[in-house]
Structures are given as structure tokens and as C-alpha cells.
Amino acid sequence: MVDENQLREMVKKTVSRDDVKYVVGYEKGTYGFEVTPSFAFTAEDADNFIFSPLCVNNLATYLMLEEKPLLPEGEEPDTRKIGLVVKGCDSRAVVQIIQEKGLKREDVIIIGIPCTGVVDLKKIKARFPGHTKNVDVKDEDDKFVVTIDGKIHKIPKEELLPDKCKHCEYPTPIIYDILIGKEIKSTKKEGYREIELLEKLSLEERWSYWEKQFDRCIRCYACRNVCPLCYCKECMVDQLSPQWIRRSVNLSENTVWNLMRAYHLAGRCIGCGECERVCPMDIPLMKLNKKLEKEIKEMFDYTPGVKVEEKPLLAMFKPDDPEDFIL
Amino acid sequence: MEEMVLPKRNLPKFIEKILVNYQVFAPVEEDGVTMFKQIRDFSVVNLGFSNSKVPPKILLFKQTETLFKFTPGTKGKIEPVEKREEKTVVFGIRPCDAKAFAILDYVFKGDYEDPYYLTKRKNTVLIGLSCTQPALNCFCTSFDDTPASPKHVDILLTDIGDKYYVEIPTGKGKQLLKDMNKLFGSASEEDSKKKKEVEKKAVNFISRYQKTDGLVEKLDKIFENPFWKKVAMKCLGCGICTYLCPTCHCFDIQDEATLSKGARVRVWDTCMNPEYTLQASGYNPRPSRMNRVRNRIYHKYNYYPKNFDVIACVGCGRCIDYCPVNIDIIDVVTRAWEVRG
């Protein structure tokens, strides 16, 4: 269990510093199981901050969503730091962005939370449908404790964990300035079982599987916008000259969009699963990301977002790469 | 308005009869996602849904619509697309989604008549299905509507046990049911009472409410308030809320061509996208998320009522259900009321 009081104290301390603009964390949402990103500009704002297994969002994306409007002549930009509450997986996004020089380490103050697993909102909503009032979910060893209208339900974690937590190897943030609670070591391992099942299908079967998925895509770009690593100033899908992808929404263009996005994240995706979580059409986007992650692990023995001092995959060369694929 | 009953066992037959003369779209579930799709027989229809993922607006205001085709170059020419007059039935549409068409009509029938939408609208019969169990974020009752309102459909079916209570408010609906008398029975007073009970129960099921009386004037006073910046801080700028909205209707027009052939297409656009207002000069009148999020709220609750005397929200709850960061339009409006200004 995360000590929420300690979290709020630390956020208050951080936001009170002269060199900090605001701190991004979580607060209760407007209904049911919802938790929502929260921005603390003052110490009082931090009173709203919470941390529970419902805090699913990867807030690292807000580092890259910060708007930098043109300023009137003579006005200096606000270069103060941003504080950020991260779980293990979220911190890997920050590491990856720093590696890519998208962000300087000193521009962010990281408040790390060793994470014992979050709740898959789709699963919990299906299990307890129709709750408008805020529902409290707590963490207790290998169970989630859900309190609804005073009634306590203890549910084995396995039943509510999202896939990413089931195989999480990095529950403790990789980098942090402040850690709330004690480090947690993971004994889990990503075995890529689901990916292996897909790999066993024939080419035709796989193609028709993905055709069915991409056919539904409505190109809302929520997958891109929620992704902490999709931070290109201009996304290839928005470019008009040359136009890489047509605006027509059909299977062909949708396929190009989803595959190109997956490739742009190859060796960069840290597996927070946000794209799949937000997809309104339930496209299993993590299967694409995990496939590429698996390939990269096998070919280059590389895991993105775990070492700050390391270079990004596509910016480095190691003479001892496994590279079995080169003849 | 005529009232009848349809025994449930006759429903497949009813659909089959319609299929003889009409193309039929109905809610179909695939991979856990319910959407309105063209059906060839009744067996694929899923009536156990609350709201379809994408609203049925997509059938009349298509996400990608070819306006005309062309051959590029100096000897180029334009080919109009064939005007398709297929008679269509949308079966199982929810009263809120049907109302959305009435709201969209103002735009597509406004200063300029849009033949693409209007042709489909004219040829489409809406067979509504009352909600007996509205979803978590439904709030149609905030707009003087009910989950069992026949106001905006041609025929409305309400599940009253072993039969459907059938209301036929329009001539279009009557026309469709011509020659199908055998399938229907006449409605007794008991049936009509049952419908009212079902409706009342559904209304009571709705727990969310938005206060809209006087909202136009309120919003006029707080346009410049920093409140909007606060609301927009967490917005990711994706298109979920607008694309899944049954009344959002903005589009972009693009020429898509190869060297030898091309087409001018109209595709859905979203005011959440910075490019939406980006001008050729490079100037953007809605430069930040604050401007864009505020625009979505104002378009629905201020500009639309000013232009057409109707709020451009039907309370389907989709934008609330699917927002990745819990920007909740009920909550935004509720908090807007508390802003001083």
C-alpha cells in the first residue's frame, strides 16, 4: 500500500519549490472507478492527490504535451521544472524520452511509486457494472479490495490485472528523485505467450485477424495522443506534402496508420499499454508493440527505457549484438 | 399516432419482410464491439446492447464520403458519383441517436443543402428501440427527453415483456408497415400502461443530470475565464469525444488522387485537432487545447442553441464513457455553473 499522506506531503514540498511549475498526479474522477490526471500548482492543490490501483494513466505523456505558446517580445519562457508522479512502467517512458534527448533529466522532478499492479478498468467495470458513485479500490497483498456501498469485495489480483502488470519486470521506477515507500523487486518475466500464439498462425490467418481489427479503426488518434513516446512535432499522419497516409478512413489507410505507428515505436515502446487502454474500438494494439519488442529483444538483446545512460536502440551499435538474422 | 403490439416471436419475420424492400442496418456485435452494420438476416442482430460504440450518424453522415471522382491533368474531367436512392431502414436505433439526426438536419439542410446526407436521410426509415436499462452515463432526461421517446423516430418498439409496444408517429413509419398487419396486434390499454411503466423505470434508472436552463447566457459571461484552461490541462487532444458524438458533424475535404484517377472525399474532422483551424498563413485562431476544449462545449451549449434553438447534445454519454482522461461533459458544465462571471 502506498502511503497517500506521504505522497501528498512530498508533492506539497515539491510544488512549493521556486523552481517547480506544477506537479502532475492523480485525483478521484467524476464517477465510478474513474481516476483522472491532476495538476497541482499550489500546495493546497496537492490535497486532492491520491494513489490507488485505479491510477492507470501514464502521466509521462503530459511532459511532452506541455504547450509552449509564442510569447510577446521581451517575455521569457517559463523554464521551471515539472513534477511527475510515476509508477515503474511510467518511469521507463521518462527514461526513454531522456535517452532520446526529448527532455533533460534536470527538467523533471520524478516522484516514484513502487507499484504492486493496477486494475484493468474494462475488467473491473464488467465485474461491477453501473456504479456512478466513486468506488474505492485498495491493494492488499495478492488481492484488490473493492468497497462498494459499504460492502467489501476481495478479489484475487490475477482476475483484474491488465496484461502489462501480469508480466511486469520493473515495478519500481527506474529513475526518481523521491520514492514513496520501499523498492519492490519483480520475479515476473515477459514470456510473450500471446505473441507466440499469433506467430503460430499462417500468414493468411494473421492477415485476416489484423484486417478485422484495423477495419474498425476510426482514426481518432487517441493511441498516438496518449502515448508518451509519440511526441513528434508533426506526426507523419498529419503531413500534407508529401501526404504519407490519406485521410480516407478505410482498411488500406487504417492498416498503414497502425503499422507505421508500430514501427515508429519499435525499440522505443516501453509497454505501458496506454494505446490499447484508450482505443475506443478495442483494437489489440499491444500485440503489435509486443511483437516488435520481442523481435528486438531476440535480435539485439535490448530493452527500451531501462538505463538512462544508454543510447536509444537505433542510435547505437554493439559489436557483440546477437544479430543471428544477418547471414 | 397509431399504437400496436408486435409479439416477440414475430420479430424475425418482421425484419425479413423489411429486408425484401429495404437495406437494413442493425446493431451487430463483433469482437465485443457493437456497431450498426448492414444485415442480411435477423440472426446476427444484437438487441442486448446499451449504446453502439460509434453512433448511427455514421450511416447517414459517413466517415468517408466520395463527393465526386476526377481524372487529373490538363485533359482532366469530373465524374459525378451516382446518386444512390436505396431505401434504408435503421433498426434498433436509440431515441437519443435518432434525435441527433433531427439536430444534424439543421446543418445539412441549412444555408446549403447537402445532397449526400439529405438523400440518405430522405430514404431512411428509423425504427427505434426504447432503452429499458440506460447506461451509466446516459442523461437524455436532462434535455426533456426520455429513453423511450417516439419523438424522433418513425416507428418505436418498446419491450413490454413477451411483446413490443409499437408506436408509429410518422407517415414514413405507416408506409413501411403497410401489408404487414398480420404480424401485429392492436394495443390494449394494459399494453399502453405497461409501456408507460417501462418508460418510467428507465427514466428512474438514469442517475446523471446536467442543468441547462439559462446555460447559453451563463457561458456568454465566462468565455474568458481561466476555468477553461483548467478543464483543458489534461486533454490529450484525441478525437474520441467528437467522433463518437452523435451530433458532431465537422468534416475536412481532400483530393485524393494517383496520376491517372482521383476523388474528392469528405472525411470526419475534429475540432480537437490543432490542424482543424490552422490557416494557410500559419496562423491558428485556436492555438491551444484550452481554445479547442472550450469550443467543443460552446458549440454544443451556446452556438448551436443560438443558431437553431436546440442544444447539440442528446445525453448519450459516449464522450464520458470513452474519454481516456475522464473529461466529463456533465461535470464540466456543472462546474461551469459555479464559475463566477
mmCIF file of N, CA, C and O in Angstrom, chain B residues 176-264:
data_model
loop_
_atom_site.group_PDB
_atom_site.id
_atom_site.type_symbol
_atom_site.label_atom_id
_atom_site.label_comp_id
_atom_site.label_asym_id
_atom_site.label_seq_id
_atom_site.Cartn_x
_atom_site.Cartn_y
_atom_site.Cartn_z
ATOM 1 N N LEU B 176 -44.128 1.977 -44.203
ATOM 2 C CA LEU B 176 -43.298 0.775 -44.089
ATOM 3 C C LEU B 176 -44.114 -0.424 -43.609
ATOM 4 O O LEU B 176 -43.911 -1.552 -44.062
ATOM 5 N N LEU B 177 -45.056 -0.154 -42.705
ATOM 6 C CA LEU B 177 -45.800 -1.262 -42.103
ATOM 7 C C LEU B 177 -47.000 -1.712 -42.928
ATOM 8 O O LEU B 177 -47.665 -2.687 -42.576
ATOM 9 N N LYS B 178 -47.248 -0.985 -44.021
ATOM 10 C CA LYS B 178 -48.356 -1.366 -44.911
ATOM 11 C C LYS B 178 -48.182 -2.840 -45.309
ATOM 12 O O LYS B 178 -47.065 -3.286 -45.542
ATOM 13 N N ASP B 179 -49.229 -3.572 -45.395
ATOM 14 C CA ASP B 179 -49.192 -5.006 -45.767
ATOM 15 C C ASP B 179 -48.550 -5.896 -44.703
ATOM 16 O O ASP B 179 -48.215 -7.042 -44.967
ATOM 17 N N MET B 180 -48.264 -5.370 -43.530
ATOM 18 C CA MET B 180 -47.672 -6.243 -42.506
ATOM 19 C C MET B 180 -48.626 -6.436 -41.340
ATOM 20 O O MET B 180 -48.226 -6.915 -40.277
ATOM 21 N N ASN B 181 -49.890 -6.064 -41.544
ATOM 22 C CA ASN B 181 -50.873 -6.109 -40.461
ATOM 23 C C ASN B 181 -50.904 -7.429 -39.710
ATOM 24 O O ASN B 181 -51.091 -7.466 -38.501
ATOM 25 N N LYS B 182 -50.683 -8.503 -40.455
ATOM 26 C CA LYS B 182 -50.820 -9.831 -39.847
ATOM 27 C C LYS B 182 -49.858 -10.057 -38.682
ATOM 28 O O LYS B 182 -50.134 -10.830 -37.781
ATOM 29 N N LEU B 183 -48.698 -9.397 -38.770
ATOM 30 C CA LEU B 183 -47.687 -9.602 -37.731
ATOM 31 C C LEU B 183 -48.033 -8.883 -36.435
ATOM 32 O O LEU B 183 -47.529 -9.211 -35.380
ATOM 33 N N PHE B 184 -48.894 -7.865 -36.551
ATOM 34 C CA PHE B 184 -49.156 -7.010 -35.391
ATOM 35 C C PHE B 184 -50.531 -7.271 -34.788
ATOM 36 O O PHE B 184 -51.432 -7.759 -35.451
ATOM 37 N N GLY B 185 -50.652 -6.920 -33.545
ATOM 38 C CA GLY B 185 -51.958 -6.953 -32.917
ATOM 39 C C GLY B 185 -52.296 -5.544 -32.474
ATOM 40 O O GLY B 185 -51.424 -4.664 -32.473
ATOM 41 N N SER B 186 -53.523 -5.316 -32.081
ATOM 42 C CA SER B 186 -53.829 -3.970 -31.615
ATOM 43 C C SER B 186 -53.435 -3.863 -30.140
ATOM 44 O O SER B 186 -53.448 -4.845 -29.400
ATOM 45 N N ALA B 187 -53.083 -2.652 -29.755
ATOM 46 C CA ALA B 187 -52.595 -2.446 -28.393
ATOM 47 C C ALA B 187 -53.754 -2.237 -27.444
ATOM 48 O O ALA B 187 -54.672 -1.463 -27.738
ATOM 49 N N SER B 188 -53.720 -2.940 -26.341
ATOM 50 C CA SER B 188 -54.772 -2.762 -25.332
ATOM 51 C C SER B 188 -54.358 -1.649 -24.378
ATOM 52 O O SER B 188 -53.214 -1.179 -24.403
ATOM 53 N N GLU B 189 -55.280 -1.274 -23.539
ATOM 54 C CA GLU B 189 -54.957 -0.234 -22.565
ATOM 55 C C GLU B 189 -53.861 -0.732 -21.613
ATOM 56 O O GLU B 189 -53.007 0.027 -21.176
ATOM 57 N N GLU B 190 -53.952 -2.026 -21.335
ATOM 58 C CA GLU B 190 -52.962 -2.674 -20.468
ATOM 59 C C GLU B 190 -51.556 -2.518 -21.068
ATOM 60 O O GLU B 190 -50.594 -2.190 -20.364
ATOM 61 N N ASP B 191 -51.457 -2.739 -22.381
ATOM 62 C CA ASP B 191 -50.166 -2.617 -23.068
ATOM 63 C C ASP B 191 -49.623 -1.197 -22.949
ATOM 64 O O ASP B 191 -48.435 -0.986 -22.686
ATOM 65 N N SER B 192 -50.528 -0.252 -23.171
ATOM 66 C CA SER B 192 -50.114 1.143 -23.121
ATOM 67 C C SER B 192 -49.645 1.515 -21.711
ATOM 68 O O SER B 192 -48.679 2.252 -21.521
ATOM 69 N N LYS B 193 -50.310 0.937 -20.716
ATOM 70 C CA LYS B 193 -49.909 1.175 -19.334
ATOM 71 C C LYS B 193 -48.516 0.582 -19.076
ATOM 72 O O LYS B 193 -47.664 1.183 -18.428
ATOM 73 N N LYS B 194 -48.328 -0.610 -19.635
ATOM 74 C CA LYS B 194 -47.041 -1.287 -19.459
ATOM 75 C C LYS B 194 -45.904 -0.467 -20.056
ATOM 76 O O LYS B 194 -44.831 -0.360 -19.490
ATOM 77 N N LYS B 195 -46.169 0.087 -21.243
ATOM 78 C CA LYS B 195 -45.136 0.917 -21.891
ATOM 79 C C LYS B 195 -44.750 2.080 -20.988
ATOM 80 O O LYS B 195 -43.577 2.389 -20.786
ATOM 81 N N LYS B 196 -45.770 2.709 -20.440
ATOM 82 C CA LYS B 196 -45.501 3.855 -19.557
ATOM 83 C C LYS B 196 -44.689 3.433 -18.335
ATOM 84 O O LYS B 196 -43.833 4.165 -17.855
ATOM 85 N N GLU B 197 -44.978 2.225 -17.852
ATOM 86 C CA GLU B 197 -44.224 1.726 -16.697
ATOM 87 C C GLU B 197 -42.757 1.494 -17.054
ATOM 88 O O GLU B 197 -41.856 1.865 -16.308
ATOM 89 N N VAL B 198 -42.568 0.854 -18.219
ATOM 90 C CA VAL B 198 -41.198 0.584 -18.676
ATOM 91 C C VAL B 198 -40.436 1.897 -18.834
ATOM 92 O O VAL B 198 -39.282 2.035 -18.422
ATOM 93 N N GLU B 199 -41.120 2.874 -19.407
ATOM 94 C CA GLU B 199 -40.512 4.176 -19.636
ATOM 95 C C GLU B 199 -40.128 4.832 -18.306
ATOM 96 O O GLU B 199 -39.023 5.340 -18.138
ATOM 97 N N LYS B 200 -41.052 4.748 -17.343
ATOM 98 C CA LYS B 200 -40.807 5.367 -16.048
ATOM 99 C C LYS B 200 -39.623 4.701 -15.348
ATOM 100 O O LYS B 200 -38.763 5.360 -14.767
ATOM 101 N N LYS B 201 -39.587 3.383 -15.462
ATOM 102 C CA LYS B 201 -38.499 2.633 -14.844
ATOM 103 C C LYS B 201 -37.153 3.030 -15.464
ATOM 104 O O LYS B 201 -36.154 3.224 -14.766
ATOM 105 N N ALA B 202 -37.168 3.162 -16.790
ATOM 106 C CA ALA B 202 -35.935 3.544 -17.488
ATOM 107 C C ALA B 202 -35.502 4.949 -17.076
ATOM 108 O O ALA B 202 -34.318 5.209 -16.858
ATOM 109 N N VAL B 203 -36.470 5.842 -16.968
ATOM 110 C CA VAL B 203 -36.156 7.218 -16.558
ATOM 111 C C VAL B 203 -35.539 7.212 -15.163
ATOM 112 O O VAL B 203 -34.541 7.884 -14.900
ATOM 113 N N ASN B 204 -36.113 6.413 -14.283
ATOM 114 C CA ASN B 204 -35.591 6.345 -12.917
ATOM 115 C C ASN B 204 -34.197 5.736 -12.852
ATOM 116 O O ASN B 204 -33.457 5.955 -11.904
ATOM 117 N N PHE B 205 -33.868 4.958 -13.846
ATOM 118 C CA PHE B 205 -32.565 4.305 -13.924
ATOM 119 C C PHE B 205 -31.452 5.330 -14.134
ATOM 120 O O PHE B 205 -30.304 5.113 -13.798
ATOM 121 N N ILE B 206 -31.831 6.454 -14.748
ATOM 122 C CA ILE B 206 -30.828 7.473 -15.091
ATOM 123 C C ILE B 206 -30.471 8.281 -13.847
ATOM 124 O O ILE B 206 -31.337 8.879 -13.217
ATOM 125 N N SER B 207 -29.179 8.259 -13.517
ATOM 126 C CA SER B 207 -28.798 8.929 -12.274
ATOM 127 C C SER B 207 -28.019 10.221 -12.533
ATOM 128 O O SER B 207 -27.760 10.976 -11.621
ATOM 129 N N ARG B 208 -27.658 10.464 -13.785
ATOM 130 C CA ARG B 208 -26.833 11.644 -14.045
ATOM 131 C C ARG B 208 -27.683 12.761 -14.637
ATOM 132 O O ARG B 208 -28.628 12.531 -15.380
ATOM 133 N N TYR B 209 -27.334 13.979 -14.268
ATOM 134 C CA TYR B 209 -28.146 15.130 -14.659
ATOM 135 C C TYR B 209 -27.270 16.335 -14.953
ATOM 136 O O TYR B 209 -26.263 16.577 -14.303
ATOM 137 N N GLN B 210 -27.681 17.103 -15.949
ATOM 138 C CA GLN B 210 -26.967 18.318 -16.321
ATOM 139 C C GLN B 210 -27.969 19.461 -16.354
ATOM 140 O O GLN B 210 -29.025 19.336 -16.973
ATOM 141 N N LYS B 211 -27.642 20.565 -15.694
ATOM 142 C CA LYS B 211 -28.568 21.696 -15.671
ATOM 143 C C LYS B 211 -28.296 22.584 -16.892
ATOM 144 O O LYS B 211 -27.193 23.088 -17.071
ATOM 145 N N THR B 212 -29.304 22.758 -17.729
ATOM 146 C CA THR B 212 -29.065 23.507 -18.963
ATOM 147 C C THR B 212 -29.895 24.788 -19.079
ATOM 148 O O THR B 212 -29.640 25.591 -19.978
ATOM 149 N N ASP B 213 -30.872 24.993 -18.187
ATOM 150 C CA ASP B 213 -31.679 26.222 -18.260
ATOM 151 C C ASP B 213 -30.803 27.449 -18.042
ATOM 152 O O ASP B 213 -30.164 27.564 -16.998
ATOM 153 N N GLY B 214 -30.780 28.349 -19.019
ATOM 154 C CA GLY B 214 -30.001 29.576 -18.862
ATOM 155 C C GLY B 214 -28.514 29.400 -19.104
ATOM 156 O O GLY B 214 -27.714 30.291 -18.848
ATOM 157 N N LEU B 215 -28.143 28.216 -19.614
ATOM 158 C CA LEU B 215 -26.716 27.932 -19.816
ATOM 159 C C LEU B 215 -26.096 28.822 -20.901
ATOM 160 O O LEU B 215 -24.932 29.214 -20.808
ATOM 161 N N VAL B 216 -26.892 29.135 -21.927
ATOM 162 C CA VAL B 216 -26.378 29.982 -23.014
ATOM 163 C C VAL B 216 -25.855 31.306 -22.442
ATOM 164 O O VAL B 216 -24.719 31.712 -22.717
ATOM 165 N N GLU B 217 -26.667 31.942 -21.608
ATOM 166 C CA GLU B 217 -26.294 33.238 -21.028
ATOM 167 C C GLU B 217 -25.103 33.080 -20.083
ATOM 168 O O GLU B 217 -24.204 33.910 -20.059
ATOM 169 N N LYS B 218 -25.133 31.996 -19.311
ATOM 170 C CA LYS B 218 -24.028 31.756 -18.377
ATOM 171 C C LYS B 218 -22.712 31.638 -19.152
ATOM 172 O O LYS B 218 -21.708 32.268 -18.796
ATOM 173 N N LEU B 219 -22.730 30.851 -20.216
ATOM 174 C CA LEU B 219 -21.498 30.648 -20.978
ATOM 175 C C LEU B 219 -21.032 31.957 -21.624
ATOM 176 O O LEU B 219 -19.837 32.207 -21.747
ATOM 177 N N ASP B 220 -21.988 32.785 -22.031
ATOM 178 C CA ASP B 220 -21.623 34.085 -22.602
ATOM 179 C C ASP B 220 -20.751 34.894 -21.643
ATOM 180 O O ASP B 220 -19.885 35.646 -22.058
ATOM 181 N N LYS B 221 -21.008 34.693 -20.356
ATOM 182 C CA LYS B 221 -20.311 35.522 -19.357
ATOM 183 C C LYS B 221 -18.943 34.980 -18.973
ATOM 184 O O LYS B 221 -18.145 35.703 -18.378
ATOM 185 N N ILE B 222 -18.667 33.712 -19.254
ATOM 186 C CA ILE B 222 -17.414 33.142 -18.712
ATOM 187 C C ILE B 222 -16.449 32.659 -19.800
ATOM 188 O O ILE B 222 -15.544 31.877 -19.526
ATOM 189 N N PHE B 223 -16.629 33.183 -21.008
ATOM 190 C CA PHE B 223 -15.789 32.737 -22.129
ATOM 191 C C PHE B 223 -14.300 32.911 -21.829
ATOM 192 O O PHE B 223 -13.488 32.047 -22.142
ATOM 193 N N GLU B 224 -13.937 34.034 -21.232
ATOM 194 C CA GLU B 224 -12.522 34.334 -20.998
ATOM 195 C C GLU B 224 -12.009 33.825 -19.660
ATOM 196 O O GLU B 224 -10.873 34.066 -19.285
ATOM 197 N N ASN B 225 -12.846 33.114 -18.936
ATOM 198 C CA ASN B 225 -12.438 32.686 -17.600
ATOM 199 C C ASN B 225 -11.324 31.631 -17.640
ATOM 200 O O ASN B 225 -11.349 30.739 -18.490
ATOM 201 N N PRO B 226 -10.349 31.726 -16.710
ATOM 202 C CA PRO B 226 -9.261 30.733 -16.685
ATOM 203 C C PRO B 226 -9.754 29.311 -16.430
ATOM 204 O O PRO B 226 -9.003 28.343 -16.605
ATOM 205 N N PHE B 227 -11.016 29.189 -16.040
ATOM 206 C CA PHE B 227 -11.628 27.875 -15.828
ATOM 207 C C PHE B 227 -11.365 26.933 -17.007
ATOM 208 O O PHE B 227 -11.070 25.756 -16.833
ATOM 209 N N TRP B 228 -11.456 27.461 -18.219
ATOM 210 C CA TRP B 228 -11.330 26.612 -19.413
ATOM 211 C C TRP B 228 -9.932 26.046 -19.552
ATOM 212 O O TRP B 228 -9.747 24.950 -20.049
ATOM 213 N N LYS B 229 -8.956 26.814 -19.097
ATOM 214 C CA LYS B 229 -7.588 26.324 -19.162
ATOM 215 C C LYS B 229 -7.443 25.131 -18.216
ATOM 216 O O LYS B 229 -6.793 24.138 -18.539
ATOM 217 N N LYS B 230 -8.074 25.250 -17.076
ATOM 218 C CA LYS B 230 -8.008 24.185 -16.083
ATOM 219 C C LYS B 230 -8.658 22.903 -16.617
ATOM 220 O O LYS B 230 -8.128 21.808 -16.466
ATOM 221 N N VAL B 231 -9.809 23.080 -17.258
ATOM 222 C CA VAL B 231 -10.513 21.919 -17.809
ATOM 223 C C VAL B 231 -9.649 21.232 -18.871
ATOM 224 O O VAL B 231 -9.601 20.010 -18.960
ATOM 225 N N ALA B 232 -8.941 22.057 -19.661
ATOM 226 C CA ALA B 232 -8.239 21.516 -20.830
ATOM 227 C C ALA B 232 -6.857 20.976 -20.504
ATOM 228 O O ALA B 232 -6.258 20.289 -21.326
ATOM 229 N N MET B 233 -6.347 21.277 -19.302
ATOM 230 C CA MET B 233 -4.981 20.847 -18.957
ATOM 231 C C MET B 233 -4.747 19.373 -19.269
ATOM 232 O O MET B 233 -3.712 18.991 -19.771
ATOM 233 N N LYS B 234 -5.717 18.535 -18.924
ATOM 234 C CA LYS B 234 -5.482 17.098 -19.054
ATOM 235 C C LYS B 234 -5.921 16.537 -20.400
ATOM 236 O O LYS B 234 -5.729 15.359 -20.662
ATOM 237 N N CYS B 235 -6.521 17.368 -21.240
ATOM 238 C CA CYS B 235 -6.993 16.877 -22.542
ATOM 239 C C CYS B 235 -5.818 16.417 -23.387
ATOM 240 O O CYS B 235 -4.797 17.090 -23.481
ATOM 241 N N LEU B 236 -5.962 15.251 -24.004
ATOM 242 C CA LEU B 236 -4.892 14.714 -24.844
ATOM 243 C C LEU B 236 -5.008 15.214 -26.280
ATOM 244 O O LEU B 236 -4.102 15.066 -27.078
ATOM 245 N N GLY B 237 -6.172 15.762 -26.620
ATOM 246 C CA GLY B 237 -6.382 16.264 -27.978
ATOM 247 C C GLY B 237 -6.720 15.172 -28.988
ATOM 248 O O GLY B 237 -6.549 15.360 -30.187
ATOM 249 N N CYS B 238 -7.221 14.044 -28.532
ATOM 250 C CA CYS B 238 -7.600 12.995 -29.477
ATOM 251 C C CYS B 238 -9.011 13.255 -29.987
ATOM 252 O O CYS B 238 -9.660 14.200 -29.571
ATOM 253 N N GLY B 239 -9.493 12.405 -30.862
ATOM 254 C CA GLY B 239 -10.787 12.660 -31.480
ATOM 255 C C GLY B 239 -11.928 11.815 -30.945
ATOM 256 O O GLY B 239 -13.012 11.796 -31.523
ATOM 257 N N ILE B 240 -11.703 11.122 -29.827
ATOM 258 C CA ILE B 240 -12.727 10.194 -29.351
ATOM 259 C C ILE B 240 -14.057 10.909 -29.092
ATOM 260 O O ILE B 240 -15.110 10.508 -29.590
ATOM 261 N N CYS B 241 -14.016 11.999 -28.320
ATOM 262 C CA CYS B 241 -15.273 12.644 -27.911
ATOM 263 C C CYS B 241 -16.072 13.133 -29.113
ATOM 264 O O CYS B 241 -17.294 13.049 -29.133
ATOM 265 N N THR B 242 -15.379 13.646 -30.119
ATOM 266 C CA THR B 242 -16.106 14.200 -31.265
ATOM 267 C C THR B 242 -16.527 13.111 -32.256
ATOM 268 O O THR B 242 -17.620 13.159 -32.801
ATOM 269 N N TYR B 243 -15.664 12.134 -32.482
ATOM 270 C CA TYR B 243 -16.007 11.090 -33.448
ATOM 271 C C TYR B 243 -17.132 10.196 -32.930
ATOM 272 O O TYR B 243 -17.939 9.689 -33.705
ATOM 273 N N LEU B 244 -17.154 9.988 -31.624
ATOM 274 C CA LEU B 244 -18.203 9.134 -31.070
ATOM 275 C C LEU B 244 -19.453 9.931 -30.702
ATOM 276 O O LEU B 244 -20.428 9.382 -30.200
ATOM 277 N N CYS B 245 -19.433 11.232 -30.949
ATOM 278 C CA CYS B 245 -20.588 12.067 -30.632
ATOM 279 C C CYS B 245 -21.622 11.973 -31.748
ATOM 280 O O CYS B 245 -21.289 12.148 -32.910
ATOM 281 N N PRO B 246 -22.882 11.712 -31.406
ATOM 282 C CA PRO B 246 -23.890 11.595 -32.467
ATOM 283 C C PRO B 246 -24.248 12.931 -33.130
ATOM 284 O O PRO B 246 -24.866 12.926 -34.190
ATOM 285 N N THR B 247 -23.863 14.052 -32.519
ATOM 286 C CA THR B 247 -24.218 15.332 -33.141
ATOM 287 C C THR B 247 -23.023 16.075 -33.744
ATOM 288 O O THR B 247 -23.215 17.035 -34.468
ATOM 289 N N CYS B 248 -21.802 15.669 -33.436
ATOM 290 C CA CYS B 248 -20.636 16.341 -34.036
ATOM 291 C C CYS B 248 -20.620 16.041 -35.532
ATOM 292 O O CYS B 248 -20.833 14.905 -35.944
ATOM 293 N N HIS B 249 -20.377 17.066 -36.322
ATOM 294 C CA HIS B 249 -20.561 16.880 -37.758
ATOM 295 C C HIS B 249 -19.491 17.586 -38.592
ATOM 296 O O HIS B 249 -19.704 17.872 -39.759
ATOM 297 N N CYS B 250 -18.364 17.934 -37.993
ATOM 298 C CA CYS B 250 -17.354 18.670 -38.755
ATOM 299 C C CYS B 250 -16.628 17.734 -39.706
ATOM 300 O O CYS B 250 -16.463 16.564 -39.426
ATOM 301 N N PHE B 251 -16.243 18.294 -40.837
ATOM 302 C CA PHE B 251 -15.542 17.458 -41.814
ATOM 303 C C PHE B 251 -14.443 18.238 -42.506
ATOM 304 O O PHE B 251 -14.372 19.458 -42.433
ATOM 305 N N ASP B 252 -13.587 17.473 -43.173
ATOM 306 C CA ASP B 252 -12.474 18.017 -43.933
ATOM 307 C C ASP B 252 -12.699 17.539 -45.362
ATOM 308 O O ASP B 252 -13.317 16.497 -45.573
ATOM 309 N N ILE B 253 -12.238 18.315 -46.332
ATOM 310 C CA ILE B 253 -12.383 17.870 -47.728
ATOM 311 C C ILE B 253 -11.005 17.732 -48.342
ATOM 312 O O ILE B 253 -10.156 18.604 -48.185
ATOM 313 N N GLN B 254 -10.769 16.600 -48.989
ATOM 314 C CA GLN B 254 -9.448 16.290 -49.521
ATOM 315 C C GLN B 254 -9.574 15.758 -50.940
ATOM 316 O O GLN B 254 -10.524 15.052 -51.248
ATOM 317 N N ASP B 255 -8.603 16.120 -51.768
ATOM 318 C CA ASP B 255 -8.489 15.477 -53.075
ATOM 319 C C ASP B 255 -7.488 14.356 -52.948
ATOM 320 O O ASP B 255 -6.346 14.581 -52.564
ATOM 321 N N GLU B 256 -7.930 13.155 -53.240
ATOM 322 C CA GLU B 256 -7.021 12.019 -53.140
ATOM 323 C C GLU B 256 -6.878 11.422 -54.531
ATOM 324 O O GLU B 256 -7.844 10.917 -55.100
ATOM 325 N N ALA B 257 -5.668 11.515 -55.081
ATOM 326 C CA ALA B 257 -5.507 11.105 -56.476
ATOM 327 C C ALA B 257 -4.203 10.374 -56.716
ATOM 328 O O ALA B 257 -3.216 10.557 -55.996
ATOM 329 N N THR B 258 -4.207 9.528 -57.725
ATOM 330 C CA THR B 258 -2.969 8.997 -58.277
ATOM 331 C C THR B 258 -2.737 9.799 -59.553
ATOM 332 O O THR B 258 -3.443 10.776 -59.803
ATOM 333 N N LEU B 259 -1.794 9.380 -60.381
ATOM 334 C CA LEU B 259 -1.554 10.141 -61.606
ATOM 335 C C LEU B 259 -2.734 10.047 -62.574
ATOM 336 O O LEU B 259 -3.006 10.945 -63.349
ATOM 337 N N SER B 260 -3.457 8.933 -62.524
ATOM 338 C CA SER B 260 -4.494 8.736 -63.533
ATOM 339 C C SER B 260 -5.930 8.908 -63.031
ATOM 340 O O SER B 260 -6.831 9.144 -63.813
ATOM 341 N N LYS B 261 -6.156 8.762 -61.752
ATOM 342 C CA LYS B 261 -7.527 8.934 -61.266
ATOM 343 C C LYS B 261 -7.552 9.490 -59.849
ATOM 344 O O LYS B 261 -6.587 9.307 -59.092
ATOM 345 N N GLY B 262 -8.655 10.124 -59.538
ATOM 346 C CA GLY B 262 -8.742 10.702 -58.204
ATOM 347 C C GLY B 262 -10.165 10.902 -57.766
ATOM 348 O O GLY B 262 -11.111 10.673 -58.521
ATOM 349 N N ALA B 263 -10.302 11.309 -56.529
ATOM 350 C CA ALA B 263 -11.638 11.560 -55.983
ATOM 351 C C ALA B 263 -11.551 12.681 -54.966
ATOM 352 O O ALA B 263 -10.530 12.847 -54.292
ATOM 353 N N ARG B 264 -12.608 13.454 -54.903
ATOM 354 C CA ARG B 264 -12.713 14.421 -53.805
ATOM 355 C C ARG B 264 -13.521 13.766 -52.705
ATOM 356 O O ARG B 264 -14.642 13.323 -52.935
#
